[in-house]
Amino acid sequence: MTADFTIKVGDFEGPFEMLLFLIEKHKLHISQVSLAKVADDYIVYLQKLADKPMAEMANFILVASTLMLIKSLSLLPGLTISPEESESIGDLERRLKHYQRIKDLTPWLKNNFGTRLIFERQISNNRPVVFTPSPEIKTPSLFLAIRGVMAELPKLEKIPAAIIKKVISLEEVMTDLAKRVAQQMSFRFKDYVKENKHEKVNVIVSFLGILELFKQGLVEVRQNSHFEDIDIENRQSGVPHY
């Protein structure tokens, strides 16, 4: 719950000052009972301030809503409220007591502030900075500390060098296949792959090259059944240029 003590509305600076005035007017102590009794007076005074800007009245309205909740509890003892509402009531009571304490101390603070000033002696800036190690710090203990730190450092692992193999490009495969089919007129895909000792990735690129040549109408491709070898034949004479 929040309250602004700097905004002056009517005769009061903030909702707590108004509420405290009403409680003291009825000669009551701060409690839920006293808050319930002054709730009506608070609402009546709040209605007189209806022409004030909403920004200035926000905290007053917030306190008023809590007071109405307290008033409802006093009239309806069996009324069930949520934990948040219960905390709001307790918070209002605590903050009001703190406000009363501060208000009571204000005259004393005003009269005594600055009368008993105590200053600490300033440290001289001319004193040399000296490192004074503890007598317990010996060479063996320093050695153990350094060794412990080094043991926690991450180990430098040697990463094995990877051999990057050249992957044949699709253009190179198509050129090679076109030359091959121009020379032999026909051959099998398995023989072509075996002769060139292609890696798996190059086999895939070679297969894509055959499909591209077939798409361009340069070769005829035939496979009698699934998983059988692929026969590649020349569809026209001449070697295509890329």
mmCIF file of C-alpha atoms in Angstrom:
data_model
loop_
_atom_site.group_PDB
_atom_site.id
_atom_site.type_symbol
_atom_site.label_atom_id
_atom_site.label_comp_id
_atom_site.label_asym_id
_atom_site.label_seq_id
_atom_site.Cartn_x
_atom_site.Cartn_y
_atom_site.Cartn_z
ATOM 1 C CA MET A 1 0.000 0.000 0.000
ATOM 2 C CA THR A 2 1.439 3.432 -0.901
ATOM 3 C CA ALA A 3 0.830 6.948 0.368
ATOM 4 C CA ASP A 4 2.185 10.326 -0.738
ATOM 5 C CA PHE A 5 2.827 12.742 2.147
ATOM 6 C CA THR A 6 3.868 15.706 -0.033
ATOM 7 C CA ILE A 7 0.603 16.386 -1.866
ATOM 8 C CA LYS A 8 -1.597 18.804 0.067
ATOM 9 C CA VAL A 9 -5.323 18.192 -0.418
ATOM 10 C CA GLY A 10 -7.635 20.462 1.507
ATOM 11 C CA ASP A 11 -6.273 20.905 5.034
ATOM 12 C CA PHE A 12 -4.174 17.721 5.012
ATOM 13 C CA GLU A 13 -0.935 16.596 3.402
ATOM 14 C CA GLY A 14 -1.729 13.027 2.447
ATOM 15 C CA PRO A 15 -4.417 10.581 3.560
ATOM 16 C CA PHE A 16 -2.597 9.438 6.707
ATOM 17 C CA GLU A 17 -2.604 12.935 8.182
ATOM 18 C CA MET A 18 -6.345 13.182 7.598
ATOM 19 C CA LEU A 19 -6.949 9.752 9.077
ATOM 20 C CA LEU A 20 -4.774 10.454 12.106
ATOM 21 C CA PHE A 21 -6.609 13.733 12.706
ATOM 22 C CA LEU A 22 -9.973 11.951 12.744
ATOM 23 C CA ILE A 23 -8.728 9.269 15.159
ATOM 24 C CA GLU A 24 -7.249 11.843 17.555
ATOM 25 C CA LYS A 25 -10.419 13.909 17.288
ATOM 26 C CA HIS A 26 -12.405 10.968 18.661
ATOM 27 C CA LYS A 27 -9.676 10.290 21.261
ATOM 28 C CA LEU A 28 -9.100 6.759 19.971
ATOM 29 C CA HIS A 29 -6.032 4.556 19.623
ATOM 30 C CA ILE A 30 -4.986 3.267 16.230
ATOM 31 C CA SER A 31 -6.691 -0.095 15.706
ATOM 32 C CA GLN A 32 -9.160 -1.747 13.378
ATOM 33 C CA VAL A 33 -11.975 -0.662 15.706
ATOM 34 C CA SER A 34 -10.966 2.994 15.577
ATOM 35 C CA LEU A 35 -10.457 2.823 11.817
ATOM 36 C CA ALA A 36 -13.958 1.415 11.414
ATOM 37 C CA LYS A 37 -15.421 4.238 13.535
ATOM 38 C CA VAL A 38 -13.789 7.062 11.582
ATOM 39 C CA ALA A 39 -14.437 5.520 8.153
ATOM 40 C CA ASP A 40 -17.675 7.459 7.680
ATOM 41 C CA ASP A 41 -16.073 10.790 8.642
ATOM 42 C CA TYR A 42 -13.219 10.079 6.236
ATOM 43 C CA ILE A 43 -15.627 9.386 3.350
ATOM 44 C CA VAL A 44 -17.654 12.535 4.145
ATOM 45 C CA TYR A 45 -14.524 14.680 4.050
ATOM 46 C CA LEU A 46 -13.396 12.950 0.867
ATOM 47 C CA GLN A 47 -16.683 13.815 -0.847
ATOM 48 C CA LYS A 48 -15.981 17.499 -0.207
ATOM 49 C CA LEU A 49 -12.810 17.158 -2.259
ATOM 50 C CA ALA A 50 -14.532 15.746 -5.342
ATOM 51 C CA ASP A 51 -13.353 18.678 -7.479
ATOM 52 C CA LYS A 52 -9.684 17.905 -6.856
ATOM 53 C CA PRO A 53 -7.559 16.324 -9.660
ATOM 54 C CA MET A 54 -7.690 12.534 -9.704
ATOM 55 C CA ALA A 55 -3.885 12.304 -9.531
ATOM 56 C CA GLU A 56 -3.919 14.099 -6.159
ATOM 57 C CA MET A 57 -6.834 12.044 -4.855
ATOM 58 C CA ALA A 58 -5.521 8.589 -5.788
ATOM 59 C CA ASN A 59 -3.905 7.842 -2.413
ATOM 60 C CA PHE A 60 -6.909 9.200 -0.510
ATOM 61 C CA ILE A 61 -9.230 6.917 -2.480
ATOM 62 C CA LEU A 62 -6.940 3.939 -1.885
ATOM 63 C CA VAL A 63 -7.089 4.492 1.881
ATOM 64 C CA ALA A 64 -10.849 5.016 1.662
ATOM 65 C CA SER A 65 -11.320 1.628 -0.007
ATOM 66 C CA THR A 66 -9.417 -0.073 2.827
ATOM 67 C CA LEU A 67 -11.468 1.804 5.423
ATOM 68 C CA MET A 68 -14.707 0.637 3.802
ATOM 69 C CA LEU A 69 -13.419 -2.926 3.949
ATOM 70 C CA ILE A 70 -12.691 -2.508 7.674
ATOM 71 C CA LYS A 71 -16.145 -0.974 8.156
ATOM 72 C CA SER A 72 -17.745 -3.949 6.396
ATOM 73 C CA LEU A 73 -15.903 -6.384 8.664
ATOM 74 C CA SER A 74 -17.149 -4.556 11.752
ATOM 75 C CA LEU A 75 -20.758 -4.734 10.532
ATOM 76 C CA LEU A 76 -20.502 -8.286 9.167
ATOM 77 C CA PRO A 77 -18.261 -10.316 11.503
ATOM 78 C CA GLY A 78 -18.724 -13.449 9.391
ATOM 79 C CA LEU A 79 -17.492 -11.775 6.210
ATOM 80 C CA THR A 80 -14.669 -13.701 4.543
ATOM 81 C CA ILE A 81 -11.841 -11.696 2.978
ATOM 82 C CA SER A 82 -8.857 -12.729 0.905
ATOM 83 C CA PRO A 83 -5.278 -12.854 2.266
ATOM 84 C CA GLU A 84 -4.443 -9.803 0.136
ATOM 85 C CA GLU A 85 -7.298 -7.821 1.679
ATOM 86 C CA SER A 86 -6.256 -8.874 5.178
ATOM 87 C CA GLU A 87 -2.686 -7.778 4.456
ATOM 88 C CA SER A 88 -3.979 -4.447 3.149
ATOM 89 C CA ILE A 89 -5.774 -3.807 6.448
ATOM 90 C CA GLY A 90 -2.729 -4.719 8.516
ATOM 91 C CA ASP A 91 -0.501 -2.600 6.298
ATOM 92 C CA LEU A 92 -2.729 0.457 6.751
ATOM 93 C CA GLU A 93 -2.674 0.044 10.533
ATOM 94 C CA ARG A 94 1.120 -0.373 10.653
ATOM 95 C CA ARG A 95 1.860 2.544 8.359
ATOM 96 C CA LEU A 96 -0.492 4.796 10.280
ATOM 97 C CA LYS A 97 1.308 3.961 13.543
ATOM 98 C CA HIS A 98 4.661 4.710 11.911
ATOM 99 C CA TYR A 99 3.311 8.001 10.628
ATOM 100 C CA GLN A 100 2.062 8.946 14.095
ATOM 101 C CA ARG A 101 5.470 8.113 15.578
ATOM 102 C CA ILE A 102 7.257 10.293 13.014
ATOM 103 C CA LYS A 103 4.792 13.131 13.538
ATOM 104 C CA ASP A 104 5.303 13.011 17.316
ATOM 105 C CA LEU A 105 9.084 13.137 16.871
ATOM 106 C CA THR A 106 9.021 16.006 14.371
ATOM 107 C CA PRO A 107 9.131 18.856 16.973
ATOM 108 C CA TRP A 108 12.032 17.191 18.805
ATOM 109 C CA LEU A 109 13.950 16.634 15.583
ATOM 110 C CA LYS A 110 13.346 20.227 14.528
ATOM 111 C CA ASN A 111 14.730 21.588 17.806
ATOM 112 C CA ASN A 112 17.703 19.234 18.109
ATOM 113 C CA PHE A 113 18.863 18.732 14.543
ATOM 114 C CA GLY A 114 22.401 20.039 14.113
ATOM 115 C CA THR A 115 23.031 20.721 17.808
ATOM 116 C CA ARG A 116 25.234 17.697 18.483
ATOM 117 C CA LEU A 117 27.326 17.294 15.375
ATOM 118 C CA ILE A 118 30.049 14.669 15.669
ATOM 119 C CA PHE A 119 32.669 14.351 12.963
ATOM 120 C CA GLU A 120 35.057 11.485 12.573
ATOM 121 C CA ARG A 121 38.747 12.233 12.286
ATOM 122 C CA GLN A 122 39.778 12.163 8.660
ATOM 123 C CA ILE A 123 42.453 9.702 7.625
ATOM 124 C CA SER A 124 45.621 11.392 6.449
ATOM 125 C CA ASN A 125 46.378 10.886 2.786
ATOM 126 C CA ASN A 126 50.124 11.173 3.457
ATOM 127 C CA ARG A 127 50.397 7.824 5.175
ATOM 128 C CA PRO A 128 52.318 5.327 3.016
ATOM 129 C CA VAL A 129 50.485 2.221 1.899
ATOM 130 C CA VAL A 130 52.172 -0.811 3.421
ATOM 131 C CA PHE A 131 51.379 -4.447 2.742
ATOM 132 C CA THR A 132 51.521 -6.384 5.987
ATOM 133 C CA PRO A 133 50.940 -10.078 5.373
ATOM 134 C CA SER A 134 49.638 -12.327 8.097
ATOM 135 C CA PRO A 135 52.303 -14.264 10.024
ATOM 136 C CA GLU A 136 50.478 -17.429 8.977
ATOM 137 C CA ILE A 137 51.374 -16.823 5.323
ATOM 138 C CA LYS A 138 54.480 -18.881 4.624
ATOM 139 C CA THR A 139 56.138 -20.059 1.435
ATOM 140 C CA PRO A 140 54.686 -23.596 1.672
ATOM 141 C CA SER A 141 51.146 -22.247 2.155
ATOM 142 C CA LEU A 142 51.529 -19.945 -0.850
ATOM 143 C CA PHE A 143 52.819 -22.846 -2.906
ATOM 144 C CA LEU A 144 49.829 -24.988 -1.929
ATOM 145 C CA ALA A 145 47.416 -22.153 -2.739
ATOM 146 C CA ILE A 146 48.941 -21.586 -6.181
ATOM 147 C CA ARG A 147 48.964 -25.303 -6.925
ATOM 148 C CA GLY A 148 45.301 -25.517 -5.919
ATOM 149 C CA VAL A 149 44.408 -22.671 -8.281
ATOM 150 C CA MET A 150 46.345 -24.259 -11.134
ATOM 151 C CA ALA A 151 44.619 -27.586 -10.511
ATOM 152 C CA GLU A 152 41.250 -25.886 -11.037
ATOM 153 C CA LEU A 153 42.268 -24.380 -14.362
ATOM 154 C CA PRO A 154 40.695 -26.078 -17.387
ATOM 155 C CA LYS A 155 42.975 -28.568 -19.078
ATOM 156 C CA LEU A 156 44.166 -27.788 -22.584
ATOM 157 C CA GLU A 157 42.866 -30.605 -24.719
ATOM 158 C CA LYS A 158 44.480 -31.344 -28.041
ATOM 159 C CA ILE A 159 41.843 -31.416 -30.715
ATOM 160 C CA PRO A 160 42.659 -33.925 -33.460
ATOM 161 C CA ALA A 161 43.172 -32.380 -36.849
ATOM 162 C CA ALA A 162 40.423 -33.113 -39.317
ATOM 163 C CA ILE A 163 41.250 -33.918 -42.906
ATOM 164 C CA ILE A 164 39.000 -31.965 -45.216
ATOM 165 C CA LYS A 165 38.311 -33.969 -48.330
ATOM 166 C CA LYS A 166 37.480 -32.282 -51.571
ATOM 167 C CA VAL A 167 33.946 -32.903 -52.731
ATOM 168 C CA ILE A 168 33.503 -33.080 -56.476
ATOM 169 C CA SER A 169 31.198 -30.414 -57.819
ATOM 170 C CA LEU A 170 28.073 -31.085 -59.842
ATOM 171 C CA GLU A 171 29.551 -29.265 -62.840
ATOM 172 C CA GLU A 172 32.674 -31.457 -62.770
ATOM 173 C CA VAL A 173 30.572 -34.626 -62.611
ATOM 174 C CA MET A 174 28.365 -33.550 -65.501
ATOM 175 C CA THR A 175 31.394 -32.731 -67.655
ATOM 176 C CA ASP A 176 33.043 -36.056 -66.857
ATOM 177 C CA LEU A 177 29.832 -38.013 -67.486
ATOM 178 C CA ALA A 178 29.251 -36.225 -70.786
ATOM 179 C CA LYS A 179 32.757 -37.108 -71.963
ATOM 180 C CA ARG A 180 32.291 -40.691 -70.838
ATOM 181 C CA VAL A 181 28.998 -41.205 -72.615
ATOM 182 C CA ALA A 182 30.362 -39.540 -75.767
ATOM 183 C CA GLN A 183 33.275 -41.971 -75.838
ATOM 184 C CA GLN A 184 31.540 -45.223 -74.855
ATOM 185 C CA MET A 185 27.971 -44.433 -75.964
ATOM 186 C CA SER A 186 26.736 -46.436 -72.960
ATOM 187 C CA PHE A 187 27.938 -47.587 -69.531
ATOM 188 C CA ARG A 188 26.643 -48.588 -66.139
ATOM 189 C CA PHE A 189 26.512 -46.245 -63.189
ATOM 190 C CA LYS A 190 28.061 -48.814 -60.814
ATOM 191 C CA ASP A 191 31.100 -49.205 -63.101
ATOM 192 C CA TYR A 192 31.530 -45.451 -63.302
ATOM 193 C CA VAL A 193 31.483 -45.068 -59.518
ATOM 194 C CA LYS A 194 33.830 -48.031 -58.980
ATOM 195 C CA GLU A 195 36.390 -46.816 -61.508
ATOM 196 C CA ASN A 196 36.541 -43.350 -60.031
ATOM 197 C CA LYS A 197 36.644 -44.631 -56.407
ATOM 198 C CA HIS A 198 34.083 -42.084 -55.340
ATOM 199 C CA GLU A 199 33.236 -41.429 -51.724
ATOM 200 C CA LYS A 200 29.631 -41.697 -50.613
ATOM 201 C CA VAL A 201 29.003 -37.986 -50.982
ATOM 202 C CA ASN A 202 30.523 -38.017 -54.460
ATOM 203 C CA VAL A 203 28.291 -40.946 -55.449
ATOM 204 C CA ILE A 204 25.302 -38.795 -54.564
ATOM 205 C CA VAL A 205 26.665 -35.882 -56.595
ATOM 206 C CA SER A 206 27.300 -38.254 -59.536
ATOM 207 C CA PHE A 207 23.725 -39.505 -59.378
ATOM 208 C CA LEU A 208 22.460 -35.918 -59.393
ATOM 209 C CA GLY A 209 24.685 -35.228 -62.399
ATOM 210 C CA ILE A 210 23.090 -38.113 -64.324
ATOM 211 C CA LEU A 211 19.615 -36.821 -63.508
ATOM 212 C CA GLU A 212 20.571 -33.348 -64.718
ATOM 213 C CA LEU A 213 21.969 -34.723 -68.011
ATOM 214 C CA PHE A 214 18.787 -36.747 -68.441
ATOM 215 C CA LYS A 215 16.728 -33.622 -67.800
ATOM 216 C CA GLN A 216 18.683 -31.775 -70.497
ATOM 217 C CA GLY A 217 18.044 -34.625 -72.936
ATOM 218 C CA LEU A 218 21.723 -35.529 -73.348
ATOM 219 C CA VAL A 219 21.527 -39.089 -72.029
ATOM 220 C CA GLU A 220 19.023 -41.898 -71.807
ATOM 221 C CA VAL A 221 18.684 -43.571 -68.397
ATOM 222 C CA ARG A 222 17.195 -47.007 -67.894
ATOM 223 C CA GLN A 223 16.694 -49.198 -64.806
ATOM 224 C CA ASN A 224 14.884 -52.503 -65.234
ATOM 225 C CA SER A 225 13.712 -52.806 -61.624
ATOM 226 C CA HIS A 226 14.259 -51.299 -58.198
ATOM 227 C CA PHE A 227 17.760 -51.549 -56.716
ATOM 228 C CA GLU A 228 19.246 -52.742 -60.020
ATOM 229 C CA ASP A 229 22.091 -50.974 -61.751
ATOM 230 C CA ILE A 230 21.417 -47.929 -63.927
ATOM 231 C CA ASP A 231 22.286 -48.042 -67.629
ATOM 232 C CA ILE A 232 23.345 -44.720 -69.152
ATOM 233 C CA GLU A 233 23.290 -44.273 -72.939
ATOM 234 C CA ASN A 234 24.166 -41.433 -75.282
ATOM 235 C CA ARG A 235 21.083 -39.852 -76.791
ATOM 236 C CA GLN A 236 22.874 -37.655 -79.304
ATOM 237 C CA SER A 237 26.322 -37.256 -80.712
ATOM 238 C CA GLY A 238 28.763 -34.645 -79.642
ATOM 239 C CA VAL A 239 29.998 -33.580 -76.223
ATOM 240 C CA PRO A 240 28.091 -30.754 -74.555
ATOM 241 C CA HIS A 241 30.074 -27.697 -73.426
ATOM 242 C CA TYR A 242 29.656 -26.208 -69.947
#
